[in-house]
Tab-separated table of C-alpha atoms in Angstrom:
chain	number	residue	atom	x	y	z
A	18	MET	CA	65.061	69.990	110.649
A	19	ASP	CA	62.016	71.654	109.280
A	20	ASN	CA	58.851	73.327	110.551
A	21	LEU	CA	55.526	74.417	109.036
A	22	GLU	CA	52.925	75.674	111.324
A	23	PHE	CA	49.404	76.662	110.613
A	24	PRO	CA	47.416	79.239	112.920
A	25	ASP	CA	44.518	77.820	114.777
A	26	GLU	CA	42.232	80.640	113.891
A	27	GLU	CA	40.891	81.561	110.486
A	28	THR	CA	43.577	83.513	108.554
A	29	GLU	CA	42.770	86.790	106.902
A	30	ASP	CA	43.358	87.034	103.187
A	31	ALA	CA	45.909	89.533	101.817
A	32	ASP	CA	43.395	92.378	101.254
A	33	ALA	CA	41.975	92.272	104.743
A	34	ALA	CA	45.399	91.875	106.433
A	35	PHE	CA	46.775	94.912	104.632
A	36	ALA	CA	43.702	96.866	105.465
A	37	SER	CA	44.040	95.956	109.077
A	38	LEU	CA	47.760	96.979	109.062
A	39	GLU	CA	46.755	100.442	107.829
A	40	GLU	CA	43.851	100.979	110.053
A	41	ARG	CA	45.193	99.482	113.262
A	42	ASP	CA	48.892	100.039	113.007
A	43	GLY	CA	49.256	102.944	110.637
A	44	VAL	CA	51.490	100.911	108.276
A	45	VAL	CA	50.607	101.413	104.515
A	46	LEU	CA	52.294	98.732	102.429
A	47	SER	CA	52.665	98.703	98.600
A	48	PRO	CA	49.918	96.574	97.082
A	49	SER	CA	52.639	94.657	95.243
A	50	LEU	CA	53.652	92.987	98.498
A	51	LYS	CA	50.255	91.258	98.708
A	52	ASP	CA	51.861	88.449	96.705
A	53	CYS	CA	54.334	87.947	99.646
A	54	TYR	CA	51.473	87.356	102.137
A	55	LEU	CA	51.882	84.026	103.737
A	56	ARG	CA	48.781	82.178	105.154
A	57	PHE	CA	50.507	80.145	107.767
A	58	SER	CA	52.107	81.109	111.105
A	59	ASP	CA	55.610	79.822	110.428
A	60	VAL	CA	57.838	78.079	107.897
A	61	ALA	CA	61.324	77.022	108.839
A	62	ALA	CA	64.124	74.720	107.907
A	63	GLY	CA	67.787	74.140	108.884
A	64	TRP	CA	70.196	71.888	107.096
A	65	GLY	CA	73.899	70.961	106.758
A	66	ALA	CA	75.730	69.150	103.965
A	67	GLY	CA	78.966	67.180	103.762
A	68	MET	CA	79.189	66.278	107.357
A	69	THR	CA	80.812	62.991	108.621
A	70	GLU	CA	81.461	61.625	111.992
A	71	GLU	CA	84.917	63.071	111.948
A	72	ASP	CA	83.792	66.597	110.844
A	73	GLU	CA	83.047	69.174	113.447
A	74	ASP	CA	81.554	71.571	110.820
A	75	PRO	CA	79.502	70.962	107.805
A	76	LEU	CA	80.884	71.580	104.266
A	77	PHE	CA	78.150	74.249	103.986
A	78	ALA	CA	74.885	74.701	105.771
A	79	GLY	CA	71.715	77.045	105.865
A	80	GLU	CA	68.747	78.037	107.811
A	81	PHE	CA	65.542	80.150	107.345
A	82	ASP	CA	62.578	80.964	109.523
A	83	ILE	CA	60.081	83.162	107.778
A	84	ILE	CA	57.709	85.020	109.967
A	85	PRO	CA	54.554	86.251	108.032
A	86	LEU	CA	54.425	89.890	107.208
A	87	VAL	CA	51.594	90.910	109.610
A	88	ARG	CA	52.979	89.163	112.651
A	89	ALA	CA	56.458	90.441	111.844
A	90	ILE	CA	55.335	94.086	111.606
A	91	ARG	CA	53.462	93.756	114.929
A	92	ASP	CA	56.339	92.205	116.744
A	93	SER	CA	58.652	94.394	118.858
A	94	ALA	CA	61.471	96.224	117.252
A	95	PRO	CA	64.946	94.743	118.003
A	96	VAL	CA	66.340	97.845	119.813
A	97	GLU	CA	68.709	95.651	121.856
A	98	ARG	CA	70.453	94.508	118.766
A	99	VAL	CA	73.021	97.353	119.255
A	100	PRO	CA	74.550	97.673	122.690
A	101	ASP	CA	74.110	101.224	124.133
A	102	PRO	CA	72.811	102.658	120.878
A	103	SER	CA	73.093	106.419	120.029
A	104	PRO	CA	69.749	108.259	119.724
A	105	GLU	CA	70.165	107.926	115.850
A	106	GLN	CA	70.786	104.174	116.143
A	107	ARG	CA	67.910	103.739	118.448
A	108	GLU	CA	65.562	105.620	116.115
A	109	PHE	CA	66.789	103.332	113.226
A	110	LEU	CA	66.476	100.184	115.206
A	111	SER	CA	62.909	101.184	116.369
A	112	GLU	CA	61.828	100.871	112.692
A	113	LEU	CA	63.132	97.433	112.107
A	114	ARG	CA	60.945	94.301	112.187
A	115	ASP	CA	62.406	90.883	111.904
A	116	PHE	CA	61.007	88.509	109.382
A	117	ASP	CA	63.671	85.826	108.679
A	118	VAL	CA	65.498	84.558	111.713
A	119	THR	CA	67.817	81.735	112.750
A	120	SER	CA	65.716	80.308	115.617
A	121	LEU	CA	66.921	76.754	115.111
A	122	THR	CA	70.710	77.415	115.252
A	123	GLY	CA	70.731	80.749	117.087
A	124	THR	CA	73.527	82.123	114.922
A	125	GLY	CA	72.162	85.623	115.274
A	126	LYS	CA	71.688	86.224	111.493
A	127	VAL	CA	68.438	88.113	110.956
A	128	ALA	CA	66.762	89.819	108.047
A	129	SER	CA	64.554	92.746	108.919
A	130	LEU	CA	61.968	95.106	107.196
A	131	ARG	CA	62.328	98.830	107.888
A	132	ILE	CA	58.841	99.945	108.544
A	133	ARG	CA	57.878	103.563	108.310
A	134	HIS	CA	54.311	104.633	109.447
A	135	GLY	CA	51.826	106.584	107.392
A	136	VAL	CA	53.776	106.270	104.085
A	137	SER	CA	52.891	103.809	101.415
A	138	HIS	CA	56.133	102.000	100.617
A	139	SER	CA	57.907	98.705	100.014
A	140	PRO	CA	60.167	98.510	103.086
A	141	GLU	CA	63.909	98.399	102.821
A	142	ILE	CA	65.591	95.246	103.951
A	143	TRP	CA	68.412	95.059	106.437
A	144	PHE	CA	70.497	91.988	107.360
A	145	SER	CA	72.120	91.690	110.725
A	146	ASP	CA	75.266	89.551	110.651
A	147	GLY	CA	75.710	89.400	114.406
A	148	PRO	CA	78.808	91.263	115.558
A	149	ARG	CA	79.819	92.104	112.001
A	150	GLY	CA	77.047	94.745	111.769
A	151	ILE	CA	73.679	95.543	110.124
A	152	HIS	CA	73.769	95.959	106.308
A	153	ARG	CA	71.209	97.262	103.984
A	154	MET	CA	70.308	94.833	101.168
A	155	ASP	CA	70.006	95.806	97.563
A	156	ILE	CA	66.749	93.750	97.132
A	157	ASP	CA	63.000	94.045	97.963
A	158	LEU	CA	60.756	91.662	99.638
A	159	PRO	CA	59.579	89.762	96.591
A	160	GLY	CA	63.186	89.474	95.429
A	161	TYR	CA	64.345	88.250	98.973
A	162	LEU	CA	61.888	85.480	98.975
A	163	GLU	CA	62.764	84.442	95.423
A	164	ALA	CA	66.524	84.508	96.393
A	165	LEU	CA	65.627	82.407	99.468
A	166	ARG	CA	64.013	79.817	97.349
A	167	ILE	CA	67.028	79.507	95.144
A	168	THR	CA	69.629	79.658	97.840
A	169	LYS	CA	67.733	77.410	100.381
A	170	GLY	CA	68.861	79.698	103.201
A	171	THR	CA	72.701	78.957	102.708
A	172	PHE	CA	74.292	80.811	105.655
A	173	GLY	CA	75.549	84.316	104.328
A	174	TRP	CA	73.567	84.357	101.035
A	175	GLN	CA	72.227	87.878	102.120
A	176	LEU	CA	75.676	89.374	101.954
A	177	LEU	CA	75.729	88.826	98.163
A	178	TYR	CA	73.059	91.749	98.236
A	179	THR	CA	75.170	94.161	100.232
A	180	ASP	CA	78.480	96.018	99.706
A	181	VAL	CA	80.196	93.882	102.294
A	182	PRO	CA	83.933	93.134	101.138
A	183	LEU	CA	83.670	89.183	101.397
A	184	ALA	CA	87.567	88.924	100.612
A	185	HIS	CA	88.128	89.948	104.208
A	186	ASP	CA	89.322	87.136	106.470
A	187	ARG	CA	86.500	87.481	108.731
A	188	TYR	CA	84.125	86.114	105.967
A	189	GLU	CA	86.180	82.998	105.189
A	190	VAL	CA	83.539	80.535	106.373
A	191	THR	CA	80.817	82.527	104.659
A	192	VAL	CA	82.734	82.417	101.416
A	193	ARG	CA	83.283	78.723	101.689
A	194	PHE	CA	79.615	78.026	102.101
A	195	LEU	CA	78.704	80.331	99.155
A	196	LYS	CA	81.215	78.660	96.873
A	197	GLU	CA	80.086	75.317	97.788
A	198	MET	CA	76.476	76.344	97.243
A	199	LEU	CA	77.332	77.550	93.763
A	200	ARG	CA	79.241	74.244	93.011
A	201	VAL	CA	76.567	71.808	94.201
A	202	PHE	CA	73.226	73.524	93.736
A	203	PRO	CA	73.153	73.988	89.916
A	204	ASP	CA	73.182	70.241	89.574
A	205	LEU	CA	70.735	69.583	92.418
A	206	PHE	CA	68.347	72.264	91.265
A	207	PRO	CA	68.895	72.710	87.539
A	208	ALA	CA	65.594	74.651	87.085
A	209	HIS	CA	67.360	77.835	88.967
A	210	ASP	CA	69.711	80.066	87.397
A	211	TYR	CA	72.659	80.414	89.750
A	212	GLU	CA	74.884	82.649	87.416
A	213	PRO	CA	73.661	85.920	88.948
A	214	LEU	CA	74.630	84.810	92.316
A	215	ARG	CA	77.969	83.702	90.982
A	216	THR	CA	78.526	87.203	89.469
A	217	ARG	CA	77.515	88.865	92.805
A	218	LEU	CA	80.006	86.707	94.672
A	219	ALA	CA	82.831	87.558	92.293
A	220	ALA	CA	81.921	91.264	92.770
A	221	ARG	CA	82.025	91.034	96.574
A	222	LEU	CA	85.421	89.125	96.434
A	223	ARG	CA	87.380	91.905	94.518
């Protein structure tokens, strides 16, 4: 499945969009993020590999649904993500804005920007893994989009950029997907270097 939508109205360029965020929303973003500005309203894909009629689950699979920066920032904060949050959790959640979601499969895996008003910054990125918690990623937005280009949205790739112990049993399926990605993708996409991801997976499995 895939989806690419263009807005009906004329789309602002990056300079105009960033100026609008600062003036209207009080959000000042690093100028370096202008390269991440997307001039379409949505780009999404979902896929599964290695499935047969007898298989209930794919050998590995992935999905992404990228929400453009301005719309993501102006969307509502996901304060419902944590049931009965403490005041500190509610304050944290109020700063998150989802920008990569799993709208096709509904798995609940979501990447969010942490937006702080009035301060020029490149937002932190946090990955929500459903009931397994919310984890800060060791990556910025340009790095995220580049990693997404390489991983094609393989489920769980974001955990390679966290301190999550993937050796735990609860990550068994995620590890299977990641190992299969690293086995198959280097041949399918030889222009990409998968060795850094292989190193990250080994570190998470220790």
